[in-house]
Coordinates of N, CA and C in Angstrom, one line a residue:
K1 N 18.9 -5.1 -32.5 CA 19.5 -4.4 -33.8 C 18.9 -2.8 -33.6
F2 N 17.4 -2.9 -33.6 CA 16.6 -1.7 -33.7 C 16.0 -1.1 -32.2
G3 N 16.2 -2.1 -31.3 CA 15.8 -1.6 -29.9 C 14.5 -2.5 -30.0
H4 N 13.8 -2.2 -28.9 CA 12.3 -2.5 -28.8 C 11.3 -1.5 -28.7
H5 N 10.3 -1.8 -29.2 CA 9.1 -0.8 -29.4 C 7.8 -1.3 -29.3
G6 N 6.8 -1.0 -28.7 CA 5.7 -1.3 -28.9 C 5.2 -2.1 -27.4
A7 N 4.1 -2.7 -27.4 CA 3.6 -3.6 -26.1 C 3.6 -5.0 -26.6
N8 N 3.3 -5.6 -25.6 CA 3.4 -7.0 -25.4 C 4.6 -7.7 -25.8
H9 N 5.8 -7.4 -25.2 CA 7.0 -7.8 -25.1 C 7.4 -8.7 -23.9
P10 N 7.3 -10.0 -23.9 CA 7.6 -11.1 -23.1 C 9.1 -10.7 -22.3
V11 N 9.1 -10.4 -20.8 CA 10.5 -10.2 -20.2 C 10.3 -11.3 -19.0
K12 N 11.4 -12.3 -19.3 CA 11.7 -13.3 -17.8 C 12.1 -12.6 -16.8
N13 N 11.5 -12.6 -15.9 CA 12.2 -12.4 -14.4 C 12.9 -13.1 -13.8
L14 N 14.3 -13.3 -13.9 CA 15.2 -14.1 -13.2 C 15.0 -14.5 -12.1
R15 N 14.4 -13.3 -11.1 CA 14.3 -13.8 -9.5 C 13.2 -14.7 -9.2
T16 N 12.0 -14.4 -10.0 CA 11.0 -15.2 -9.8 C 10.7 -16.3 -10.8
E17 N 11.3 -16.2 -11.9 CA 10.9 -17.2 -13.0 C 9.6 -16.6 -13.7
A18 N 8.9 -15.7 -13.4 CA 7.7 -15.2 -14.0 C 8.4 -14.7 -15.4
V19 N 6.9 -14.6 -16.3 CA 7.2 -13.8 -17.4 C 6.3 -12.8 -17.3
E20 N 6.8 -11.5 -17.7 CA 5.9 -10.4 -17.5 C 5.8 -9.8 -18.8
I21 N 4.6 -9.3 -19.2 CA 4.3 -8.6 -20.6 C 4.4 -7.2 -20.1
T22 N 5.5 -6.6 -21.3 CA 5.7 -5.1 -20.8 C 5.8 -4.5 -22.1
S23 N 5.5 -3.2 -21.7 CA 5.4 -2.3 -22.8 C 6.9 -1.5 -23.1
Q24 N 7.4 -1.2 -24.4 CA 8.6 -0.8 -24.4 C 9.2 0.3 -25.5
N25 N 9.9 1.0 -25.4 CA 10.3 2.0 -26.3 C 11.8 2.5 -26.3
H26 N 12.6 2.0 -26.4 CA 14.1 2.0 -26.6 C 15.0 1.6 -27.6
G27 N 15.9 2.2 -27.9 CA 16.8 2.0 -29.2 C 18.2 1.6 -28.9
F28 N 18.3 0.9 -27.4 CA 19.8 0.5 -27.1 C 19.5 -0.6 -26.2
A29 N 20.6 -1.3 -26.1 CA 20.7 -2.4 -24.9 C 22.0 -2.3 -24.0
L30 N 21.8 -2.6 -22.7 CA 23.0 -2.6 -21.9 C 24.0 -4.0 -22.6
D31 N 25.2 -3.8 -22.3 CA 26.3 -4.4 -22.7 C 26.5 -5.4 -21.4
V32 N 25.7 -6.5 -21.6 CA 26.1 -7.6 -20.0 C 27.6 -7.8 -19.8
D33 N 28.4 -7.7 -20.9 CA 29.9 -8.2 -20.9 C 30.7 -6.7 -19.9
S34 N 29.9 -5.7 -20.2 CA 30.7 -4.3 -19.6 C 30.3 -4.6 -18.0
L35 N 29.4 -5.4 -17.3 CA 28.9 -5.4 -16.0 C 30.1 -6.4 -15.2
D36 N 30.1 -5.6 -13.6 CA 30.9 -6.4 -12.9 C 29.7 -7.4 -12.2
L37 N 29.8 -8.4 -12.4 CA 28.8 -9.2 -11.8 C 29.0 -9.8 -10.1
N38 N 30.0 -9.2 -9.7 CA 30.3 -8.9 -8.1 C 29.7 -8.1 -7.9
E39 N 29.0 -7.1 -8.5 CA 28.6 -5.8 -7.9 C 26.9 -6.0 -8.4
V40 N 26.5 -6.3 -9.6 CA 25.3 -6.2 -9.9 C 24.7 -7.3 -10.5
E41 N 23.4 -7.9 -10.1 CA 22.7 -8.9 -10.7 C 21.9 -8.5 -11.6
I42 N 22.0 -9.7 -12.9 CA 20.9 -9.5 -13.9 C 19.8 -10.1 -13.6
T43 N 18.5 -9.2 -13.8 CA 17.3 -9.4 -12.9 C 16.3 -10.1 -13.8
H44 N 16.5 -9.4 -15.3 CA 15.4 -9.5 -16.1 C 15.9 -9.8 -17.8
V45 N 15.3 -10.6 -18.7 CA 16.3 -10.7 -19.8 C 14.5 -10.8 -20.9
N46 N 14.6 -10.2 -22.0 CA 14.0 -10.0 -23.1 C 14.1 -11.4 -23.4
L47 N 12.7 -11.8 -23.5 CA 12.5 -13.3 -24.5 C 12.4 -13.5 -25.8
Y48 N 12.3 -12.0 -26.6 CA 12.5 -12.2 -27.9 C 14.0 -12.5 -28.5
D49 N 15.0 -11.8 -27.7 CA 16.2 -11.4 -28.3 C 17.1 -11.9 -27.3
G50 N 17.2 -12.2 -26.2 CA 17.7 -12.5 -25.2 C 18.7 -11.3 -24.2
T51 N 18.3 -10.0 -25.0 CA 19.0 -8.7 -24.3 C 18.6 -8.6 -23.0
N52 N 19.4 -7.9 -21.9 CA 19.4 -7.3 -20.8 C 18.2 -6.5 -20.5
E53 N 17.0 -7.0 -19.6 CA 16.1 -6.0 -19.4 C 15.9 -5.3 -18.0
G54 N 16.9 -5.9 -17.0 CA 17.1 -5.3 -15.9 C 18.2 -5.9 -15.0
I55 N 18.6 -5.0 -14.1 CA 19.6 -5.3 -13.1 C 19.6 -4.6 -11.8
R56 N 20.3 -5.4 -11.0 CA 19.9 -5.0 -9.3 C 21.0 -4.7 -8.8
H57 N 21.7 -3.7 -7.9 CA 22.9 -3.6 -7.3 C 22.6 -4.6 -5.9
K58 N 24.0 -5.1 -5.8 CA 24.0 -6.2 -4.8 C 24.4 -5.6 -3.6
T59 N 24.9 -4.2 -3.4 CA 25.3 -3.8 -2.4 C 24.2 -2.4 -2.2
Y60 N 23.8 -1.4 -2.9 CA 23.2 -0.3 -2.7 C 21.7 -0.2 -3.1
P61 N 20.8 0.1 -2.6 CA 19.3 -0.1 -2.8 C 19.1 0.7 -4.2
A62 N 19.4 -0.1 -5.2 CA 19.2 0.5 -6.5 C 18.7 -0.8 -7.6
F63 N 17.9 -0.3 -8.4 CA 17.6 -1.3 -9.7 C 17.1 -0.8 -10.6
S64 N 17.0 -1.2 -11.9 CA 16.6 -0.5 -13.0 C 15.9 -1.8 -13.9
V65 N 15.2 -1.4 -15.0 CA 14.5 -2.0 -15.6 C 14.8 -1.5 -17.1
Q66 N 14.5 -1.9 -18.1 CA 14.9 -1.6 -19.7 C 13.5 -1.3 -20.1
Y67 N 12.2 -1.3 -19.6 CA 11.1 -1.2 -20.1 C 10.3 -0.2 -19.1
H68 N 9.3 0.1 -19.7 CA 8.1 0.8 -18.9 C 7.0 -0.1 -18.0
P69 N 7.6 0.3 -16.7 CA 6.6 -0.7 -15.7 C 5.5 0.0 -15.2
E70 N 5.1 1.2 -16.0 CA 3.8 2.1 -15.3 C 2.5 1.2 -15.1
S71 N 2.1 1.8 -14.1 CA 0.7 0.9 -13.8 C -0.6 1.2 -14.6
A72 N -0.5 2.1 -15.4 CA -1.9 2.3 -16.2 C -1.4 2.9 -17.4
P73 N -1.9 2.6 -18.5 CA -3.2 1.8 -18.7 C -3.0 0.1 -18.8
G74 N -1.8 0.0 -18.7 CA -1.5 -1.7 -18.7 C -0.2 -1.6 -19.8
P75 N 0.3 -3.0 -19.6 CA 0.2 -4.0 -19.0 C 0.5 -3.8 -17.4
H76 N 0.0 -4.3 -16.5 CA 0.2 -4.4 -15.1 C 1.1 -5.4 -14.6
D77 N 1.8 -6.3 -15.3 CA 2.7 -7.5 -14.6 C 3.8 -6.8 -14.2
S78 N 4.2 -5.6 -14.3 CA 5.2 -5.0 -13.6 C 5.1 -4.0 -12.4
H79 N 3.7 -3.9 -12.1 CA 3.4 -3.3 -10.8 C 4.4 -3.5 -9.8
Y80 N 4.4 -4.9 -9.2 CA 5.4 -5.0 -8.2 C 6.6 -4.4 -8.1
L81 N 7.3 -3.7 -9.3 CA 8.4 -2.8 -8.9 C 8.2 -1.7 -8.1
F82 N 7.1 -1.1 -8.1 CA 6.9 0.3 -7.5 C 6.9 0.0 -6.1
Q83 N 6.3 -1.5 -5.8 CA 6.3 -1.7 -4.3 C 7.9 -2.4 -3.9
E84 N 8.5 -2.5 -4.8 CA 9.9 -3.0 -4.2 C 10.6 -1.6 -4.1
F85 N 10.4 -0.6 -4.8 CA 11.2 0.5 -4.9 C 10.8 1.3 -3.6
L86 N 9.3 1.2 -3.1 CA 9.2 1.8 -1.8 C 9.5 1.1 -0.5
D87 N 9.7 -0.2 -0.5 CA 9.9 -0.9 0.3 C 11.6 -0.8 0.8
M88 N 12.3 -0.6 -0.6 CA 13.7 -0.2 -0.6 C 14.0 1.2 0.2
I89 N 12.9 2.3 0.1 CA 13.0 3.4 0.6 C 12.8 3.2 2.0
A90 N 11.9 2.4 2.3 CA 11.6 2.1 4.1 C 12.8 1.5 4.7
I91 N 13.4 0.4 4.3 CA 14.7 -0.2 4.7 C 15.5 0.8 5.0
F92 N 15.8 1.5 3.8 CA 16.9 2.7 3.7 C 16.3 3.8 5.0
K93 N 15.3 3.9 5.2 CA 15.0 5.2 5.9 C 14.7 4.6 7.5
K94 N 14.5 3.2 7.5 CA 13.9 2.6 9.0 C 12.6 2.8 9.4
D95 N 11.9 3.3 8.2 CA 10.5 3.6 8.3 C 9.4 2.5 7.7
Q96 N 8.2 2.9 8.1 CA 7.3 2.0 7.3 C 6.6 2.6 6.0
V97 N 6.5 2.2 4.8 CA 6.1 2.9 3.5 C 4.2 2.3 3.6
V98 N 3.7 2.9 3.3 CA 2.2 2.5 2.9 C 2.1 1.7 1.7
S99 N 1.4 0.6 1.5 CA 1.6 0.0 0.2 C 0.9 0.8 -0.7
V100 N 1.3 0.6 -2.2 CA 0.7 1.3 -3.3 C 0.0 -0.1 -3.9
C101 N 0.0 -1.0 -3.7 CA -0.6 -2.1 -4.5 C -2.0 -2.3 -4.1

């Protein structure tokens, strides 16, 4: 109802089953019923209220999360998203990307 604000919000990564501790600052949520699940995959769910926290396109190299995955000052649970983004670029460009992790 009021969005998510602050640190230490638990979010479940549905692809790995891991729970990530996130920082959040948003006043809205994605309406999952508006998604075409043939085109996008739900990847993350907020464990406080069950709202959507992430999606990934099944065809195009695109994904998003509803929280702040920044690598500093923390938490660092979502740092892998930066590497996934670089890997997507490498696959799209057919080049090798140096790891940031």
